[in-house]
């Protein structure tokens, strides 16, 4: 990066929730805590346009001015996640429709269908107002489009607008119904169509719809998010030079985030480590151990994933990413909402900064005493006094200043492919009830982190695989000839399987049998797959096993097979370039195979304690203790110079030292 940004902290602020007389005090307290960035505006449509066309920007102008006077920088959100009631009443068919045909009505947020053309026009109108008015404001540092696309499961909509859009999309893609019939295999069960106007959305069918039909609907829906976002970014760029971001979510995959990121300058995401723990697939022991700090790998995975998104538009070296919302206390939306353990909020900030975040911004400034999120903690209590999070901000901002900390990232030797279409594919066709792509990818990610190495999560592109030593790509649905060629020319060691390269882009089993185009790299054929219930893993040796998924592989010339299962089938297939694992690894097997792959690729690794994670950033190594006990890391640190922390890490603490 030419000019790496200083790392800093921010906050999400809703001036419209509080009397104007308090705004000066808020700004003063923000500055006193070392906050530099303030996000505002993203849900304020009803206050900005109380009646159609009758704008009321006075209050937002004032808020900008107050923040500006205190030297604070504004991140301005477009308010399109919360269209006002009068707008919905004017065109009720803008509402999304769920899979069961129920309308998703007004009274919370995200009540719109991405495909609705007239709603898009309204978004263009309000975005234009925003961009013209604030695009050159001296306090403006960045834009946020909308808020959390897809939150509350809002990408897939089965509305009339979506049906119309989908038919057009299919007509453009296939040109003729026959071509579509062939691609989908509609000869099966007499599903052939004579025209695109006969095609319905893939809900409300008697039994499962054609997977190719669903896949195209998922692609169409993802494309709607991209074009909806681009409508706003195109308008903003006409009036403003400030960079544009959008706040992505954790464990959320219903649209292709790489594709949306092509139109964004900064990738940002919303990190709620404790809230996410419950959604995590780990067992109860793990959840209890990390109750108040969150899973040691889940937020880290998203930092790495969204860093990759930040690189899509600007290229690897100039990628930018932020944490737009960071939990500072208990949230309100998980089944249970525990408080962070002492040290946890600080640890999260360093996990993000170590991964190259420019900004960690807290959600939110002050806890409201009203409406849906009144139980969600903030930096200030509902009465305006300091809550614990405020003091954490004071501390972190001071440390960042002292360290003169900059957002820099170095390309990692090891890359893990994450591909959105693969997620959709295995949701559409899990074949075994609990088969989850993201969870499979996480198994490999966890194993890599346990080896103490930096990992880049990457899209399946030539650019992203170039220059790596090891590339891991489990479960990748469709490996194109081009991508296989890129892998081949990358010179990296490749670890793949299970299910990698098993389908073509039309959701058909690849012609030459799986792993399809990967057969260029390893000469094997997969002739049978089986899925198995949790009570019947495939036992290999010691505690190594396949859980839920196993493949029967026929190796051909130049491929060696090893590690027999109890019932006599080989599990690992290998040549000098590539390893193929024929099943879904349990945690010990993921550790085993990742260690073997690192070794084959010549990447040095250090097996860490279960609670310890490390991250290297330029010449600093950060060590994190996610666990409940003090852990001595002096062996790891040796006589290196400490930047902060101690060689003996207290529970949920961080130490940084010079490499
Ligand atoms: C995010 C959202 C915020 C707020 C927050 C609460 O998903 O963007 O507006 O609702 O969650 O944790």
PDB file of N, CA and C and ligand atoms in Angstrom, residues 14 39 42-43 109 147-148 151 247 249 270 272 325 331-333 363 373 376, ligand 1:
ATOM      1  N   UNK A  14     -26.702   7.699  16.266  1.00  0.00           N
ATOM      2  CA  UNK A  14     -28.045   8.025  15.776  1.00  0.00           C
ATOM      3  C   UNK A  14     -28.498   9.330  16.410  1.00  0.00           C
ATOM      4  N   UNK A  39     -20.384   6.944  12.173  1.00  0.00           N
ATOM      5  CA  UNK A  39     -21.333   6.598  11.105  1.00  0.00           C
ATOM      6  C   UNK A  39     -22.734   7.077  11.480  1.00  0.00           C
ATOM      7  N   UNK A  42     -28.041   5.943   8.412  1.00  0.00           N
ATOM      8  CA  UNK A  42     -28.480   4.813   7.592  1.00  0.00           C
ATOM      9  C   UNK A  42     -29.910   4.336   7.836  1.00  0.00           C
ATOM     10  N   UNK A  43     -30.558   4.791   8.905  1.00  0.00           N
ATOM     11  CA  UNK A  43     -31.955   4.348   9.066  1.00  0.00           C
ATOM     12  C   UNK A  43     -32.926   5.530   9.150  1.00  0.00           C
ATOM     13  N   UNK A 109     -37.478  -3.639   9.642  1.00  0.00           N
ATOM     14  CA  UNK A 109     -36.596  -3.038   8.634  1.00  0.00           C
ATOM     15  C   UNK A 109     -36.349  -4.027   7.495  1.00  0.00           C
ATOM     16  N   UNK A 147     -27.773  -0.895   4.466  1.00  0.00           N
ATOM     17  CA  UNK A 147     -27.252  -1.500   5.688  1.00  0.00           C
ATOM     18  C   UNK A 147     -27.450  -3.008   5.632  1.00  0.00           C
ATOM     19  N   UNK A 148     -26.359  -3.739   5.751  1.00  0.00           N
ATOM     20  CA  UNK A 148     -26.392  -5.200   5.827  1.00  0.00           C
ATOM     21  C   UNK A 148     -27.362  -5.826   4.829  1.00  0.00           C
ATOM     22  N   UNK A 151     -29.642  -9.045   5.601  1.00  0.00           N
ATOM     23  CA  UNK A 151     -29.957  -9.286   7.015  1.00  0.00           C
ATOM     24  C   UNK A 151     -31.431  -9.690   7.128  1.00  0.00           C
ATOM     25  N   UNK A 247     -21.623  -2.540   4.820  1.00  0.00           N
ATOM     26  CA  UNK A 247     -21.327  -3.396   5.974  1.00  0.00           C
ATOM     27  C   UNK A 247     -21.880  -4.805   5.784  1.00  0.00           C
ATOM     28  N   UNK A 249     -22.083  -9.019   6.714  1.00  0.00           N
ATOM     29  CA  UNK A 249     -22.387  -9.708   7.979  1.00  0.00           C
ATOM     30  C   UNK A 249     -21.534 -10.955   8.176  1.00  0.00           C
ATOM     31  N   UNK A 270     -19.700  -6.406  10.108  1.00  0.00           N
ATOM     32  CA  UNK A 270     -20.229  -6.179  11.445  1.00  0.00           C
ATOM     33  C   UNK A 270     -19.935  -7.390  12.320  1.00  0.00           C
ATOM     34  N   UNK A 272     -19.906  -9.470  15.723  1.00  0.00           N
ATOM     35  CA  UNK A 272     -20.573  -9.709  17.008  1.00  0.00           C
ATOM     36  C   UNK A 272     -20.141 -11.084  17.535  1.00  0.00           C
ATOM     37  N   UNK A 325     -19.158  -2.382  12.545  1.00  0.00           N
ATOM     38  CA  UNK A 325     -19.877  -2.471  13.812  1.00  0.00           C
ATOM     39  C   UNK A 325     -19.187  -3.526  14.673  1.00  0.00           C
ATOM     40  N   UNK A 331     -25.571  -8.193  23.281  1.00  0.00           N
ATOM     41  CA  UNK A 331     -26.489  -7.762  22.230  1.00  0.00           C
ATOM     42  C   UNK A 331     -27.897  -8.222  22.608  1.00  0.00           C
ATOM     43  N   UNK A 332     -28.840  -8.021  21.716  1.00  0.00           N
ATOM     44  CA  UNK A 332     -30.227  -8.347  22.044  1.00  0.00           C
ATOM     45  C   UNK A 332     -30.807  -9.462  21.190  1.00  0.00           C
ATOM     46  N   UNK A 333     -30.067  -9.906  20.157  1.00  0.00           N
ATOM     47  CA  UNK A 333     -30.731 -10.702  19.126  1.00  0.00           C
ATOM     48  C   UNK A 333     -30.387 -12.201  19.109  1.00  0.00           C
ATOM     49  N   UNK A 363     -20.697  -0.508  17.750  1.00  0.00           N
ATOM     50  CA  UNK A 363     -22.139  -0.375  17.633  1.00  0.00           C
ATOM     51  C   UNK A 363     -22.728  -0.458  19.034  1.00  0.00           C
ATOM     52  N   UNK A 373     -34.060  -2.403  19.851  1.00  0.00           N
ATOM     53  CA  UNK A 373     -32.709  -2.695  20.350  1.00  0.00           C
ATOM     54  C   UNK A 373     -32.431  -2.081  21.720  1.00  0.00           C
ATOM     55  N   UNK A 376     -29.764  -3.782  23.781  1.00  0.00           N
ATOM     56  CA  UNK A 376     -28.439  -3.909  23.161  1.00  0.00           C
ATOM     57  C   UNK A 376     -27.512  -2.883  23.787  1.00  0.00           C
TER      58      UNK A 376
HETATM   59  C1  LIG B   1     -26.476  -5.189  12.952  1.00  0.00           C
HETATM   60  C2  LIG B   1     -27.164  -4.015  12.297  1.00  0.00           C
HETATM   61  C3  LIG B   1     -27.354  -2.869  13.259  1.00  0.00           C
HETATM   62  C4  LIG B   1     -27.856  -3.377  14.581  1.00  0.00           C
HETATM   63  C5  LIG B   1     -26.903  -4.390  15.119  1.00  0.00           C
HETATM   64  C6  LIG B   1     -27.292  -4.924  16.483  1.00  0.00           C
HETATM   65  O1  LIG B   1     -26.829  -6.377  12.308  1.00  0.00           O
HETATM   66  O2  LIG B   1     -26.445  -3.553  11.188  1.00  0.00           O
HETATM   67  O3  LIG B   1     -28.236  -1.939  12.719  1.00  0.00           O
HETATM   68  O4  LIG B   1     -29.127  -3.910  14.409  1.00  0.00           O
HETATM   69  O5  LIG B   1     -26.860  -5.475  14.241  1.00  0.00           O
HETATM   70  O6  LIG B   1     -26.377  -5.863  16.937  1.00  0.00           O
END
